[in-house]
Every structure is written in structure tokens, then in C-alpha cells.
């Protein structure tokens, strides 16, 4: 592993024009690489935000978005975490919300399907059932890149489920990736607090590329951040599409873990639920 490297985080205002979104992503990847980034991360739904997810689902690894991103990874010799795109699902009309991690050789190093769909049904209030539109995944995924650390993969609403991150940390994750398209009301009160907690409780960097702008159903919160294992926000995006960079230091991560012993002081012997909830 490189002990120190630069991560580039891309904040985008993705809309329903796939070609335009991908062109923006390519430009930002070029900028991040020029600024020395060895790992470049993008937000949720990077290539399409609109009302027809299924109609914009692609195959991974041979669909057009994957092929373009693989070309970019090779061109700049970087690791690309492509936020998420919709992936075709042979078993279900609902696509997966899928993360692709691509190596500098242009190969698919890991794929993760969002596990927790955002299903919110408020009596006499808004109803938003993401499970009507995407098929939930069923596998927690970490990937050791051998170069830019061990990555723990998650998407947006997943951040509210602490168990998943603890499992990834115990599997060796050092960088927790949380690409998102968060809403303004929940974002302003919960986004940073939750992400800083995930960093602190697991002794991990959190890399959180977010969507900016007005989407079909809400205003996105933006505020893409990089958080260090002590819980400090070490980079934050302005209120516009842009690239931010931060230094990842795996020696510092090890040092923090020598001061905070949450992983060692766990008591799994007392954690089992007496009854199924």
C-alpha cells in the first residue's frame, strides 16, 4: 500500500442527460488526476438522475459507462470509484443501484449493490419507496486495492446502518466510501454527524462524494466531504459541482487506532439479540 496518497472527490449535478453527465465526469477525473489523485470517487447516480432508472440501467462490466470509466482509469492510471449507476438485473425488472471500483488497468476490481433501499412512508406525509424502483443487494463488499488501501463500499441511505460499517472495518476496511444523493432537510441535520461518527467509531477515513443541485423530487444537499479517522472534516466541497482533494495517510490511521480501541474493546459475546427483532 501507498502509505500516503491523494484522494479526489467529485461533486456533480447529474441530471437526465447521460452523455452530458459522463462528459462532466471525464473532465473532473482529468482534473483530479492532474492534481495528483490516485483514487478518484464519484457520487451516487453519477451518470443519470431522473425518473426512469430501469430505462437507464446498463450491464457491468460491459456497458457503456463501465467501458468509458475503464478507459479513463487506464488513461490516468488511477483507481476509480464510480459512485453508483443503475445495473441491469436478469432476475427482476428493478435494476440494482451499483458501485463499480475500477483498477488502473481498467479492470472491475469490485462491485457492490446498495443493500438498504430508502423506504419512507410517513402517515399523512411523503411516501418514497426506493424498493419499488431498485432491487436491494444482499452482500457486504470490501476490496483491498493493494495500493490505495482497503475500501468498504456503501451507498447513500446505507450510512444510517452502523452494523454494516462495523463489519467492513472488521474485514479490514480503512476507507469507507459513501457516495450519496442526500436530501436537503435530512442532509443539513444528519449527513455530517453520521459520517463523522462512522469515521470515529471504526477508525476509518470516510470519503463522501455527493450530488449537488435540484433533482426531480428534491434539492440535493451536496457538502461532499473527506473525514479522517479522528473524525475531523479535512476537505469539503463548496456549493457547486467541483473536485476536492485530501491526503489519505494510512500511518496516521494506524496511529489513531493505537489511541482509540473500539475495535479491540468490543464485546461480541454479549451482543447477540435474545429474540429476533
XYZ file of C-alpha atoms in Angstrom:
277
model
C 0.000 0.000 0.000
C 0.981 3.580 -0.578
C 1.110 4.997 2.950
C 0.196 8.489 1.744
C -1.810 9.370 -1.321
C -4.286 11.936 -2.583
C -7.974 11.145 -2.967
C -10.071 13.161 -5.413
C -13.781 13.553 -4.673
C -16.119 14.670 -7.442
C -19.280 16.609 -6.595
C -21.691 16.552 -9.540
C -25.039 17.958 -10.580
C -26.155 14.903 -12.527
C -29.426 15.274 -14.416
C -31.226 13.123 -17.009
C -28.749 13.580 -19.879
C -26.371 10.607 -19.569
C -23.945 11.838 -22.232
C -23.612 15.237 -20.562
C -23.157 13.704 -17.090
C -20.428 11.378 -18.377
C -18.665 14.232 -20.171
C -18.625 16.168 -16.874
C -17.290 13.123 -15.030
C -14.486 12.678 -17.585
C -13.459 16.336 -17.241
C -13.430 16.127 -13.443
C -11.487 12.832 -13.480
C -8.860 14.542 -15.649
C -8.691 17.460 -13.220
C -8.427 15.203 -10.157
C -5.684 13.127 -11.799
C -3.791 16.314 -12.749
C -3.974 17.310 -9.087
C -2.269 14.056 -8.123
C -5.236 11.903 -7.072
C -4.519 8.162 -7.052
C -8.087 7.278 -6.022
C -10.989 9.240 -7.515
C -14.532 8.882 -6.183
C -17.871 9.997 -7.644
C -21.398 10.448 -6.232
C -24.433 8.177 -6.317
C -26.295 8.095 -9.675
C -23.315 9.756 -11.366
C -24.475 9.046 -14.917
C -28.226 9.574 -14.551
C -30.647 11.298 -12.168
C -34.196 11.205 -13.444
C -37.477 9.327 -13.251
C -36.637 6.228 -15.324
C -33.895 4.274 -13.536
C -34.759 0.948 -15.186
C -34.623 2.517 -18.644
C -31.091 3.742 -17.932
C -29.749 0.518 -16.440
C -26.588 -0.895 -18.030
C -24.525 -4.039 -17.828
C -21.413 -4.146 -15.646
C -18.655 -4.702 -16.763
C -19.505 -4.417 -20.466
C -21.921 -1.479 -20.551
C -21.036 1.942 -21.991
C -20.487 3.697 -18.634
C -18.174 0.961 -17.397
C -16.225 0.960 -20.685
C -15.772 4.753 -20.608
C -14.688 4.704 -16.944
C -12.268 1.812 -17.547
C -10.717 3.833 -20.379
C -10.287 6.814 -18.007
C -8.761 4.660 -15.246
C -6.179 3.347 -17.726
C -5.542 6.740 -19.299
C -4.743 8.401 -15.967
C -3.501 5.241 -14.222
C -5.800 5.772 -11.227
C -8.258 3.808 -9.121
C -11.815 4.901 -9.926
C -14.739 4.504 -7.563
C -17.641 5.300 -9.865
C -20.195 6.337 -7.235
C -23.193 4.386 -8.431
C -25.086 3.646 -11.633
C -28.145 1.501 -12.335
C -27.245 -2.052 -13.316
C -29.477 -4.378 -15.332
C -30.865 -7.260 -13.306
C -31.681 -10.505 -15.113
C -33.872 -11.774 -12.274
C -36.015 -8.695 -11.700
C -37.375 -5.712 -13.670
C -35.890 -3.488 -10.944
C -32.233 -2.633 -11.567
C -29.544 -2.659 -8.900
C -28.034 0.579 -7.596
C -24.443 -0.494 -8.190
C -20.971 0.743 -7.282
C -18.069 -0.089 -9.601
C -14.442 0.043 -8.457
C -12.057 0.052 -11.424
C -8.309 -0.584 -11.221
C -5.632 1.454 -13.047
C -5.526 -1.441 -15.537
C -9.178 -0.766 -16.380
C -10.480 -3.914 -14.705
C -13.527 -4.301 -12.454
C -11.970 -4.789 -9.003
C -15.248 -4.815 -7.058
C -18.967 -4.297 -7.436
C -21.462 -3.517 -4.682
C -25.270 -3.402 -4.842
C -26.954 -0.966 -2.433
C -28.311 -3.092 0.416
C -30.742 -0.675 2.072
C -33.420 0.865 -0.164
C -34.761 4.200 1.052
C -38.334 3.244 2.010
C -40.003 6.038 3.908
C -43.744 6.056 4.483
C -44.873 8.937 6.684
C -48.550 8.884 7.753
C -50.320 11.794 6.009
C -46.915 12.763 4.622
C -44.428 11.856 1.910
C -44.080 8.304 0.640
C -40.815 7.344 -1.037
C -40.296 3.643 -1.703
C -36.969 3.092 -3.378
C -37.589 -0.672 -3.224
C -40.265 -0.156 -5.901
C -37.514 1.179 -8.185
C -34.348 -0.700 -7.247
C -33.630 -4.263 -6.209
C -31.736 -4.392 -2.890
C -28.361 -6.113 -2.816
C -27.531 -8.844 -0.322
C -23.757 -8.763 0.071
C -21.441 -6.524 2.109
C -18.367 -5.748 -0.012
C -14.841 -4.696 0.914
C -11.949 -4.636 -1.544
C -8.249 -4.415 -0.765
C -6.785 -2.459 -3.652
C -3.206 -3.271 -2.663
C -2.362 0.372 -3.469
C -4.916 2.845 -2.119
C -5.953 0.893 0.959
C -8.838 -1.425 1.717
C -12.175 0.087 0.672
C -15.565 -0.520 2.300
C -18.425 0.067 -0.144
C -21.816 1.599 0.597
C -24.346 3.955 -0.990
C -26.340 6.873 0.454
C -29.084 5.588 2.828
C -26.740 2.763 3.912
C -24.939 5.308 6.136
C -27.737 5.005 8.717
C -26.958 1.325 9.360
C -23.942 1.193 11.663
C -23.725 -2.631 11.688
C -22.663 -2.709 8.059
C -19.703 -0.363 8.609
C -18.534 -2.214 11.705
C -18.482 -5.443 9.703
C -16.479 -3.751 6.920
C -13.970 -2.350 9.451
C -13.590 -5.804 10.992
C -12.970 -7.139 7.471
C -10.077 -4.678 7.162
C -11.668 -1.594 5.567
C -9.608 1.584 6.016
C -11.558 3.893 3.693
C -15.353 3.906 3.886
C -16.916 5.128 0.633
C -20.361 6.719 0.954
C -21.459 8.194 -2.398
C -24.836 9.888 -1.989
C -27.695 11.963 -3.334
C -28.932 13.219 0.042
C -31.933 15.493 0.551
C -31.516 18.982 1.975
C -33.711 18.557 5.122
C -32.055 15.320 6.303
C -28.669 16.345 4.974
C -28.369 19.526 6.989
C -29.133 17.730 10.272
C -27.756 14.213 9.806
C -25.194 13.876 6.978
C -22.045 15.161 8.640
C -22.906 13.869 12.131
C -23.461 10.328 10.888
C -20.376 10.313 8.661
C -18.087 11.679 11.377
C -19.442 9.016 13.737
C -18.735 6.246 11.208
C -15.147 7.523 10.913
C -14.614 7.767 14.682
C -16.251 4.504 15.737
C -14.378 2.462 13.103
C -11.048 4.309 12.950
C -11.501 4.839 9.208
C -11.347 7.593 6.627
C -14.800 8.399 5.218
C -14.961 9.537 1.592
C -18.350 11.014 0.770
C -18.919 12.293 -2.786
C -22.365 13.869 -3.088
C -24.825 15.149 -5.641
C -25.444 18.882 -5.869
C -28.446 20.652 -7.398
C -32.186 20.434 -7.914
C -33.331 16.882 -8.646
C -36.778 15.692 -9.854
C -38.087 15.247 -6.287
C -35.856 17.330 -4.044
C -32.904 19.667 -3.628
C -29.675 17.701 -3.084
C -27.646 18.589 -0.002
C -24.185 18.413 -1.633
C -21.475 19.044 1.038
C -19.148 16.316 -0.252
C -16.604 15.647 2.489
C -13.496 13.671 3.386
C -13.250 12.816 7.093
C -10.159 11.468 8.844
C -10.178 8.583 11.365
C -10.197 11.058 14.275
C -13.471 12.486 12.929
C -12.149 15.749 11.503
C -13.534 17.007 8.204
C -10.335 17.501 6.181
C -11.966 18.564 2.898
C -15.380 19.922 1.992
C -16.907 20.953 -1.332
C -18.360 24.394 -1.955
C -21.921 24.760 -3.152
C -21.180 23.851 -6.785
C -20.031 20.930 -8.923
C -16.279 20.553 -8.402
C -13.332 18.347 -7.433
C -11.955 18.422 -3.894
C -8.815 16.600 -2.804
C -7.481 15.385 0.528
C -4.461 13.492 1.777
C -5.057 9.946 2.980
C -2.341 8.817 5.417
C -2.544 5.154 6.418
C 0.214 5.606 9.020
C -1.965 8.255 10.674
C -4.906 5.824 10.558
C -2.782 3.210 12.369
C -1.739 5.836 14.930
C -5.378 6.783 15.649
C -6.270 3.125 16.097
C -3.481 2.847 18.676
C -5.231 5.572 20.698
C -8.868 4.567 20.263
C -9.559 0.905 20.936
C -13.183 0.498 19.918
C -12.454 -2.393 17.583
C -10.443 -4.270 20.260
C -12.776 -3.473 23.162
C -15.892 -4.846 21.511
C -17.893 -7.483 23.440
C -19.445 -9.676 20.744
C -20.092 -12.282 23.456
C -22.880 -10.054 24.822
C -24.186 -8.550 21.606
C -26.473 -11.309 20.381
C -30.185 -10.455 20.423
C -32.078 -12.631 22.906
C -35.000 -12.661 20.489
C -35.270 -11.896 16.824
C -36.340 -8.303 16.325
